[in-house]
XYZ file of C-alpha atoms in Angstrom:
574
model
C 83.919 134.372 63.325
C 87.278 135.384 62.376
C 89.498 134.442 59.344
C 93.243 133.513 59.850
C 94.507 136.748 58.208
C 92.151 138.519 60.621
C 93.312 136.341 63.782
C 96.892 137.549 62.690
C 96.582 141.204 62.279
C 94.723 141.084 65.537
C 97.465 139.165 67.051
C 100.089 141.594 65.734
C 101.925 144.037 68.195
C 101.122 148.182 67.975
C 103.117 149.637 65.359
C 103.891 146.010 63.871
C 106.655 145.977 60.834
C 104.547 145.309 57.854
C 107.683 144.160 55.272
C 108.614 140.573 54.649
C 109.238 137.888 57.253
C 112.735 138.287 56.490
C 113.029 141.721 56.628
C 111.261 142.371 59.472
C 113.504 139.775 60.963
C 116.462 141.391 60.408
C 115.500 144.862 61.668
C 112.984 145.792 63.677
C 111.808 148.658 66.523
C 113.462 146.458 69.351
C 116.340 145.147 67.227
C 117.678 148.671 65.653
C 120.593 150.052 67.169
C 120.766 152.169 70.452
C 121.340 155.714 68.828
C 123.741 158.134 70.331
C 121.461 160.193 72.531
C 120.636 157.447 74.226
C 123.179 155.165 75.187
C 123.285 157.103 78.845
C 125.106 154.325 81.427
C 128.113 154.897 82.747
C 131.364 153.843 84.724
C 128.829 154.393 87.676
C 125.700 152.417 85.861
C 127.344 149.121 85.602
C 128.907 148.746 88.553
C 125.670 150.077 90.382
C 124.173 147.153 88.483
C 126.643 144.193 89.607
C 125.857 145.236 93.176
C 122.687 144.829 92.840
C 122.433 141.429 90.729
C 125.157 139.775 92.891
C 123.317 140.220 96.283
C 120.847 136.934 95.476
C 119.856 133.931 96.392
C 121.413 131.782 93.654
C 125.203 132.589 94.605
C 124.464 132.542 98.757
C 123.387 128.098 97.024
C 126.625 128.083 94.639
C 128.747 128.663 97.684
C 127.475 127.182 100.013
C 126.730 124.064 98.091
C 130.908 124.029 97.242
C 131.269 122.963 101.114
C 127.933 120.529 100.643
C 130.952 118.473 98.514
C 133.427 118.241 100.909
C 135.510 121.326 100.489
C 136.633 124.061 103.629
C 134.996 127.079 104.065
C 137.727 128.671 102.970
C 138.165 126.908 99.430
C 134.496 126.956 99.046
C 135.084 131.248 99.608
C 139.061 130.946 97.674
C 136.891 128.825 94.209
C 134.022 131.363 94.257
C 136.798 134.614 94.056
C 138.588 132.281 91.070
C 134.951 131.777 89.369
C 133.640 134.702 89.137
C 137.272 136.212 88.256
C 137.352 134.370 85.414
C 133.570 135.057 84.519
C 134.603 138.797 84.480
C 137.002 138.640 81.699
C 134.164 137.115 79.512
C 131.569 139.481 80.518
C 134.571 142.451 79.255
C 134.879 140.295 76.308
C 131.301 139.922 75.143
C 130.101 143.650 76.862
C 132.923 145.138 74.726
C 131.449 143.903 71.112
C 128.141 145.470 72.382
C 129.409 148.611 73.501
C 131.532 149.215 70.515
C 128.477 148.751 68.190
C 125.473 149.176 70.145
C 123.878 146.199 69.001
C 121.733 143.885 71.028
C 123.350 140.122 71.243
C 120.823 138.920 68.431
C 122.330 141.615 66.216
C 125.629 141.140 67.347
C 125.332 136.774 66.206
C 124.467 137.367 63.127
C 128.401 138.177 62.326
C 128.881 134.485 63.830
C 126.398 132.711 62.446
C 124.950 134.361 59.517
C 122.112 136.500 59.304
C 119.678 133.342 59.581
C 121.448 131.007 61.431
C 121.611 133.436 64.440
C 118.124 132.008 64.966
C 119.440 129.237 67.064
C 121.754 130.942 69.393
C 119.086 133.251 70.264
C 116.303 130.151 70.865
C 119.314 128.767 72.942
C 119.547 131.987 75.130
C 115.567 131.781 75.092
C 115.111 128.467 76.395
C 117.860 129.057 78.998
C 116.494 132.437 79.779
C 113.025 130.724 80.596
C 114.289 127.169 81.685
C 116.098 129.689 84.527
C 112.721 132.176 85.138
C 111.287 128.879 87.185
C 114.227 127.926 88.878
C 114.098 131.571 90.273
C 110.099 131.992 90.648
C 110.528 128.182 92.584
C 113.189 130.014 95.466
C 111.145 132.898 95.324
C 108.225 130.612 96.565
C 110.329 129.204 99.433
C 111.100 132.972 100.294
C 107.059 132.982 100.184
C 106.945 130.163 102.846
C 109.261 131.081 105.439
C 107.696 135.036 105.190
C 104.284 133.267 105.744
C 105.225 130.495 108.013
C 106.892 132.985 110.287
C 103.410 134.979 111.438
C 101.522 131.701 110.545
C 103.286 128.898 112.098
C 99.950 126.568 110.946
C 101.209 126.948 106.877
C 104.022 124.919 107.020
C 102.044 122.525 108.176
C 99.455 122.325 105.609
C 98.450 119.002 104.688
C 100.084 117.622 101.213
C 97.889 116.418 98.960
C 100.116 115.577 96.368
C 101.731 111.957 95.557
C 105.364 112.108 96.313
C 105.907 111.196 92.681
C 105.276 115.259 92.434
C 108.143 116.215 93.701
C 106.725 118.891 95.202
C 104.529 119.226 98.497
C 101.316 120.967 98.414
C 102.832 124.045 100.030
C 105.382 124.589 98.352
C 103.037 124.044 95.088
C 101.093 127.366 96.165
C 104.144 129.453 97.651
C 105.369 128.946 93.743
C 102.262 130.283 92.451
C 101.683 132.728 94.935
C 105.488 134.243 93.558
C 104.014 133.739 89.959
C 101.096 136.002 90.539
C 103.811 138.376 92.104
C 106.039 138.600 89.615
C 103.077 138.431 86.515
C 102.023 141.928 87.907
C 105.977 143.369 88.009
C 106.438 141.856 84.034
C 102.548 143.586 82.760
C 104.064 147.619 83.338
C 106.948 148.548 80.901
C 110.485 148.148 81.765
C 110.842 151.757 82.523
C 107.759 151.647 84.828
C 109.739 148.822 87.185
C 112.709 150.891 87.236
C 111.873 151.423 91.192
C 112.093 147.853 92.287
C 115.660 147.669 91.501
C 116.305 150.639 93.340
C 113.920 149.391 96.287
C 116.935 145.774 95.758
C 119.776 147.729 95.366
C 119.206 148.594 99.076
C 116.994 145.950 100.356
C 119.310 143.440 99.377
C 122.433 144.227 101.319
C 120.949 145.130 104.161
C 119.304 141.527 104.486
C 122.414 139.596 104.052
C 124.369 141.500 106.336
C 121.935 141.205 108.648
C 121.245 137.410 107.972
C 124.990 136.833 108.639
C 125.318 138.922 111.809
C 122.218 136.953 113.105
C 124.012 133.465 112.427
C 127.176 134.151 113.392
C 125.897 135.721 116.273
C 124.234 132.708 117.845
C 126.663 130.210 116.818
C 129.529 132.231 118.657
C 131.154 133.950 116.246
C 134.165 132.399 113.881
C 135.963 130.461 116.079
C 133.708 127.323 115.035
C 133.255 127.612 111.758
C 136.419 128.181 110.979
C 137.864 124.878 111.716
C 134.931 122.557 110.261
C 137.539 120.476 108.440
C 137.121 118.948 104.631
C 135.127 115.350 104.316
C 136.960 114.782 101.220
C 140.632 113.828 100.402
C 143.140 113.795 97.117
C 142.245 113.775 93.586
C 139.362 114.135 95.259
C 139.293 116.889 97.237
C 141.178 118.190 93.911
C 138.298 118.431 91.664
C 135.551 118.569 93.705
C 137.491 121.977 94.010
C 137.528 122.675 90.259
C 133.859 121.832 90.239
C 133.092 124.851 92.556
C 135.004 126.935 90.091
C 132.921 125.488 87.287
C 129.695 125.900 88.731
C 130.787 129.464 89.572
C 131.498 130.463 85.899
C 128.583 128.074 84.492
C 126.029 130.468 86.686
C 127.122 133.275 84.649
C 127.656 131.348 81.374
C 123.348 132.901 80.379
C 124.724 136.872 81.506
C 128.055 136.445 79.592
C 125.679 135.972 76.324
C 123.632 138.599 76.232
C 125.630 141.019 77.404
C 125.491 143.037 74.399
C 122.003 143.370 75.236
C 123.516 145.828 78.282
C 126.892 146.768 77.425
C 125.479 148.760 74.132
C 124.040 151.146 76.724
C 127.796 152.437 77.106
C 128.112 155.378 76.634
C 131.793 154.413 76.047
C 133.699 151.821 75.424
C 135.613 151.710 78.885
C 132.719 152.015 81.277
C 132.455 148.174 80.828
C 135.555 147.074 81.072
C 137.387 148.256 85.370
C 133.795 148.377 86.383
C 132.849 145.512 85.709
C 136.114 143.050 85.530
C 136.662 144.794 89.430
C 132.760 144.717 90.275
C 131.741 141.433 88.970
C 134.799 139.060 91.139
C 134.204 141.353 94.103
C 129.980 141.832 94.596
C 129.561 137.821 93.755
C 132.545 136.643 96.067
C 131.314 138.959 98.730
C 127.693 137.525 98.426
C 129.602 133.950 98.140
C 131.398 134.704 101.494
C 128.040 135.301 103.253
C 126.537 132.229 101.895
C 129.450 129.691 103.013
C 129.659 132.026 106.555
C 126.268 132.005 106.543
C 125.726 128.020 106.472
C 128.689 126.822 108.341
C 127.512 128.718 111.029
C 124.182 127.292 110.526
C 125.248 124.404 110.654
C 127.191 125.347 114.362
C 123.292 126.115 115.169
C 121.220 123.246 113.475
C 123.419 120.485 113.354
C 123.490 120.139 109.805
C 124.982 121.974 106.988
C 122.022 123.557 105.159
C 123.274 124.588 101.494
C 120.079 126.365 100.766
C 119.458 129.600 102.790
C 115.833 129.355 103.139
C 115.932 126.279 104.335
C 118.350 126.748 107.361
C 115.730 129.886 107.810
C 113.079 127.029 108.288
C 115.315 124.922 110.350
C 115.847 127.905 112.726
C 112.250 128.588 113.144
C 112.158 124.904 113.875
C 114.852 124.743 116.720
C 113.064 127.535 118.085
C 109.607 128.101 116.819
C 108.134 130.559 119.397
C 110.646 132.770 120.001
C 109.811 136.521 119.206
C 113.135 137.180 117.419
C 113.938 134.518 115.654
C 109.808 134.677 113.939
C 110.643 138.215 113.052
C 114.460 138.020 112.106
C 112.788 135.366 109.425
C 110.100 137.708 109.028
C 112.372 140.342 107.880
C 114.837 138.115 105.663
C 112.254 135.901 104.029
C 110.412 139.163 102.582
C 113.900 140.913 101.664
C 114.378 137.870 99.339
C 111.378 138.099 97.994
C 112.238 141.385 97.115
C 115.774 140.096 95.963
C 113.926 136.976 93.838
C 111.678 139.814 92.168
C 114.375 141.489 90.615
C 116.996 138.691 89.623
C 113.913 136.928 87.792
C 112.961 140.513 85.394
C 116.440 141.614 84.974
C 117.755 138.226 84.168
C 114.895 136.048 82.653
C 111.855 138.284 82.243
C 113.225 141.129 79.851
C 116.342 138.815 78.318
C 114.259 136.533 76.805
C 111.243 139.247 76.195
C 113.921 140.338 73.653
C 115.043 137.663 72.004
C 111.281 136.563 71.878
C 110.984 139.448 70.302
C 113.677 138.626 68.159
C 112.294 135.305 66.877
C 108.788 136.403 65.832
C 108.667 140.361 65.515
C 105.388 140.942 64.916
C 103.263 139.123 67.470
C 106.253 139.540 69.896
C 107.534 142.500 71.879
C 109.533 142.982 74.888
C 106.765 142.702 77.338
C 104.551 139.889 75.387
C 107.728 137.845 75.685
C 108.786 138.777 79.040
C 104.945 137.345 80.433
C 105.853 134.030 77.809
C 108.700 133.528 79.711
C 106.900 134.053 82.588
C 104.392 131.441 81.958
C 107.573 128.667 80.298
C 108.628 129.449 83.337
C 105.644 128.413 85.273
C 104.683 125.466 83.551
C 107.679 123.085 83.751
C 108.449 121.658 87.216
C 111.669 124.123 88.347
C 111.643 121.869 91.945
C 113.534 118.643 90.050
C 116.453 120.887 88.980
C 116.724 121.883 92.205
C 116.846 119.149 94.206
C 119.808 118.661 95.675
C 122.868 120.604 95.584
C 124.262 118.432 93.047
C 121.655 117.943 90.456
C 121.644 122.338 90.553
C 125.477 122.049 89.675
C 124.497 119.085 86.947
C 122.064 121.538 85.155
C 123.948 124.987 85.561
C 127.204 122.533 83.733
C 124.592 120.816 81.666
C 122.800 123.838 79.681
C 126.422 126.323 79.748
C 127.867 123.404 77.615
C 125.795 124.764 75.220
C 125.913 128.713 75.603
C 130.216 128.038 75.699
C 130.261 127.018 72.116
C 127.787 129.963 71.099
C 130.400 132.341 73.286
C 133.115 130.628 71.513
C 132.186 131.076 68.506
C 131.487 135.063 68.547
C 134.699 135.725 69.958
C 136.987 133.996 67.596
C 134.952 135.913 65.392
C 135.068 139.179 66.271
C 138.877 139.065 68.473
C 140.831 136.866 65.806
C 138.956 136.884 62.426
C 137.290 140.137 61.997
C 139.478 142.466 64.771
C 137.007 144.281 66.182
C 135.119 145.343 63.439
C 131.617 144.469 62.293
C 130.025 146.346 59.202
C 127.168 147.157 61.288
C 124.177 147.859 58.496
C 125.393 144.961 56.383
C 123.750 143.103 60.243
C 120.339 144.722 59.299
C 120.342 143.572 55.455
C 120.905 140.733 52.702
C 122.135 142.985 50.201
C 125.910 144.909 50.646
C 126.984 148.519 50.673
C 125.277 149.359 47.225
C 122.758 146.879 47.218
C 124.091 144.631 44.363
C 125.761 141.963 45.802
C 124.546 139.857 49.605
C 125.993 141.178 52.834
C 129.158 139.655 53.724
C 126.647 138.309 56.733
C 124.686 136.052 54.150
C 127.242 133.188 54.144
C 125.011 130.635 52.795
C 121.373 131.023 52.127
C 121.898 133.070 55.222
C 123.646 130.280 57.340
C 127.678 130.485 58.725
C 128.434 126.605 58.322
C 131.724 127.465 59.988
C 130.120 128.818 63.338
C 127.744 125.579 63.612
C 130.879 123.226 62.883
C 132.757 124.809 66.051
C 128.947 124.980 67.786
C 128.506 121.227 67.887
C 132.493 120.332 68.204
C 132.217 121.694 71.227
C 129.495 120.315 72.484
C 130.547 116.559 71.337
C 133.467 116.733 73.423
C 130.972 116.261 76.726
C 128.785 113.798 75.383
C 129.755 110.951 76.926
C 130.537 113.223 80.422
C 127.012 114.366 79.630
C 125.413 110.481 79.190
C 127.371 109.533 82.425
C 125.277 112.541 84.604
C 122.188 110.281 83.376
C 123.477 107.353 84.343
C 125.550 105.628 81.279
C 128.849 103.785 82.971
C 131.071 105.686 81.227
C 135.196 106.298 82.320
C 136.617 108.342 84.880
C 138.271 111.217 82.012
C 134.960 111.607 80.722
C 133.733 112.795 84.181
C 136.179 114.972 84.089
C 135.571 116.727 81.010
C 131.814 116.852 81.729
C 133.316 118.709 84.252
C 135.374 121.156 82.199
C 133.348 121.137 79.710
C 132.214 125.265 80.093
C 136.117 125.899 78.863
C 136.478 122.420 76.748
C 133.302 123.635 74.384
C 134.609 127.427 74.263
C 137.952 126.284 73.516
C 136.907 123.663 71.307
C 134.111 126.060 69.744
C 136.432 128.589 68.651
C 138.949 126.555 67.993
C 137.239 124.794 64.945
C 135.925 127.675 63.554
C 138.848 129.196 63.653
C 140.111 126.579 61.088
C 137.359 126.102 58.963
C 137.644 129.947 59.235
C 141.201 129.370 57.728
C 139.690 126.113 55.266
C 136.990 128.418 53.638
C 137.544 132.387 54.476
C 134.583 134.035 55.547
C 133.770 137.552 54.149
C 135.376 140.571 55.800
C 138.034 138.002 57.750
C 142.049 139.238 58.223
C 144.283 136.523 57.543
C 145.202 134.626 60.812
C 148.824 135.184 59.869
C 148.499 138.737 60.691
C 149.318 139.277 63.956
C 149.325 142.956 64.832
C 145.773 144.043 62.717
C 142.974 145.648 64.795
C 139.951 147.118 62.996
C 138.152 148.546 65.765
C 138.401 152.392 65.524
C 139.812 154.265 68.294
C 139.036 157.615 67.775
C 134.992 156.663 66.886
C 132.383 156.864 69.839
C 129.587 154.587 67.371
C 129.271 152.842 64.132
C 127.516 156.245 62.675
C 131.334 157.870 62.827
C 133.056 158.209 59.117
C 136.198 157.644 61.003
C 134.347 153.751 61.228
C 137.135 152.251 59.442
C 136.756 148.298 58.151
C 138.149 145.552 56.233
C 137.850 144.510 53.216
C 136.761 141.020 52.804
C 139.691 138.389 52.179
C 142.554 141.490 52.800
C 144.935 141.907 55.484
C 146.191 145.081 56.895
C 148.068 146.863 53.741
C 145.217 145.965 51.407
C 142.919 147.098 53.876
C 144.778 150.765 54.574
C 144.812 150.957 50.962
C 141.176 150.795 50.880
C 140.334 152.317 53.066
C 139.246 155.988 52.129
C 136.732 154.349 49.385
C 135.291 152.347 51.972
C 134.550 155.060 54.178
C 132.928 157.194 51.497
C 131.158 154.598 50.162
C 129.922 153.716 54.014
C 129.224 157.426 55.358
C 126.268 157.634 53.001
C 124.211 154.131 54.384
C 125.382 155.250 57.725
C 124.079 158.542 57.688
C 120.899 157.552 56.725
C 120.443 154.425 59.421
C 121.187 156.225 62.480
C 118.378 158.813 62.031
C 115.603 156.651 60.497
C 115.935 153.536 61.724
C 117.983 153.192 65.464
C 116.342 152.731 68.545
C 114.425 154.857 70.272
C 113.326 153.185 73.036
C 113.311 154.511 76.056
C 115.615 152.447 78.426
């Protein structure tokens, strides 16, 4: 029988760090900054990434659910365009931090929340990825159902042996596990070995969406009947339905906004994450949303029911004409294509992201591959079908958890752009000591936790607690309900504002006085933090003091920076 020490050693990942727990948490193989020759993502890379990522079923569902709320097709389209345009701004703001420091989300979060306080935001993001893993897997299971039904009609009529309280049928549960097995097969290899799946997805997804739209509009008789569908809500109810649709789009992007540093750290220059993302995010997602709206609206003309779920619409088409060979062939092709889409989305957005976060939490025992498998297991273990039971539940879920992430985003943005004006002392993000090794790191704060950041985080969440209680069934005011609808924006602004106020009362090391309005310390002449030109702020100093001390700080930092990129940079092939 293995002893505890032997079991611990057996469970360790290959090449596990051998230092103390604190040292392993602060610096391990998966957390190290991306070295210069591995920063291979160009502007085209980011544009292509969003082209592949934006064509997914979730975006189709969010867009069409706006019509379920009572909006016309063009109002739903405008709301999604506005929502994803706003999301693009947050994507760029968060991405710049990673493109400048070339560090991942678990690392850049340390500057604001503290070296050890960053554990909480990382855990939050990991939980969100695990939840989304299950949601996307269940949607993928629906794709399996329609694909199998198109070639084996009896599969759809499988006898249900589960009670109504389960919330899912035997057929859907089987499809869920079939998709889960495909998902597991894809996460077992290293990320480098499944890159071909993403290439196939980038080709298949647009073809499937275009085919789905053309087929639907052809059978619906064109756009004439679609554009005449009136709104079913009016007045203030209609206005808030529009606002809710906008916020749902932003909330849908909360996870990918939060972890932008994970992708942006691979950029070969800062400009690569600006215009390609600022343009491609709203363009690709709005076009996909338009497809979802038109497909749902056209499907309503054909079947008489507005199906906000495109997979449900495929099943409705099979119900409407189950023996037509063309209908079955179209449903098979589209359903199979959506399986590939869901696999790509789940692995890129959830499995790998959660794997990165879980690696930061338990570096000795979890690497990105093990973390991805653990994320898969969690996603399979809970009941994601309850989240997708109706369009209202789906939108409510997005708004609920995005509130937690928006409060994290608000603190990080306020810290980088206002307090530190674009400068992080990157080597100190990996150590509890200062450059000389005598004092404490400027990001150590109180025992490794920045209480100012947590004050902002809690305040951001607290603003919408009453509205959240109303969603759970409590009797709350209309104002509280509206505040909850805007929870992403309110949480972001309140968390950032409280963090700045607390930092004004109790200044943090390295911050610039809030009275200084024309100070920007992000090095313009440096391509990476290793460059000797990387200048930084002196704790508690303004622009004048920083300029006076810059030369001595550069000389002291140069030796520290020169050693780290050679010995402790990320050697993982991306």
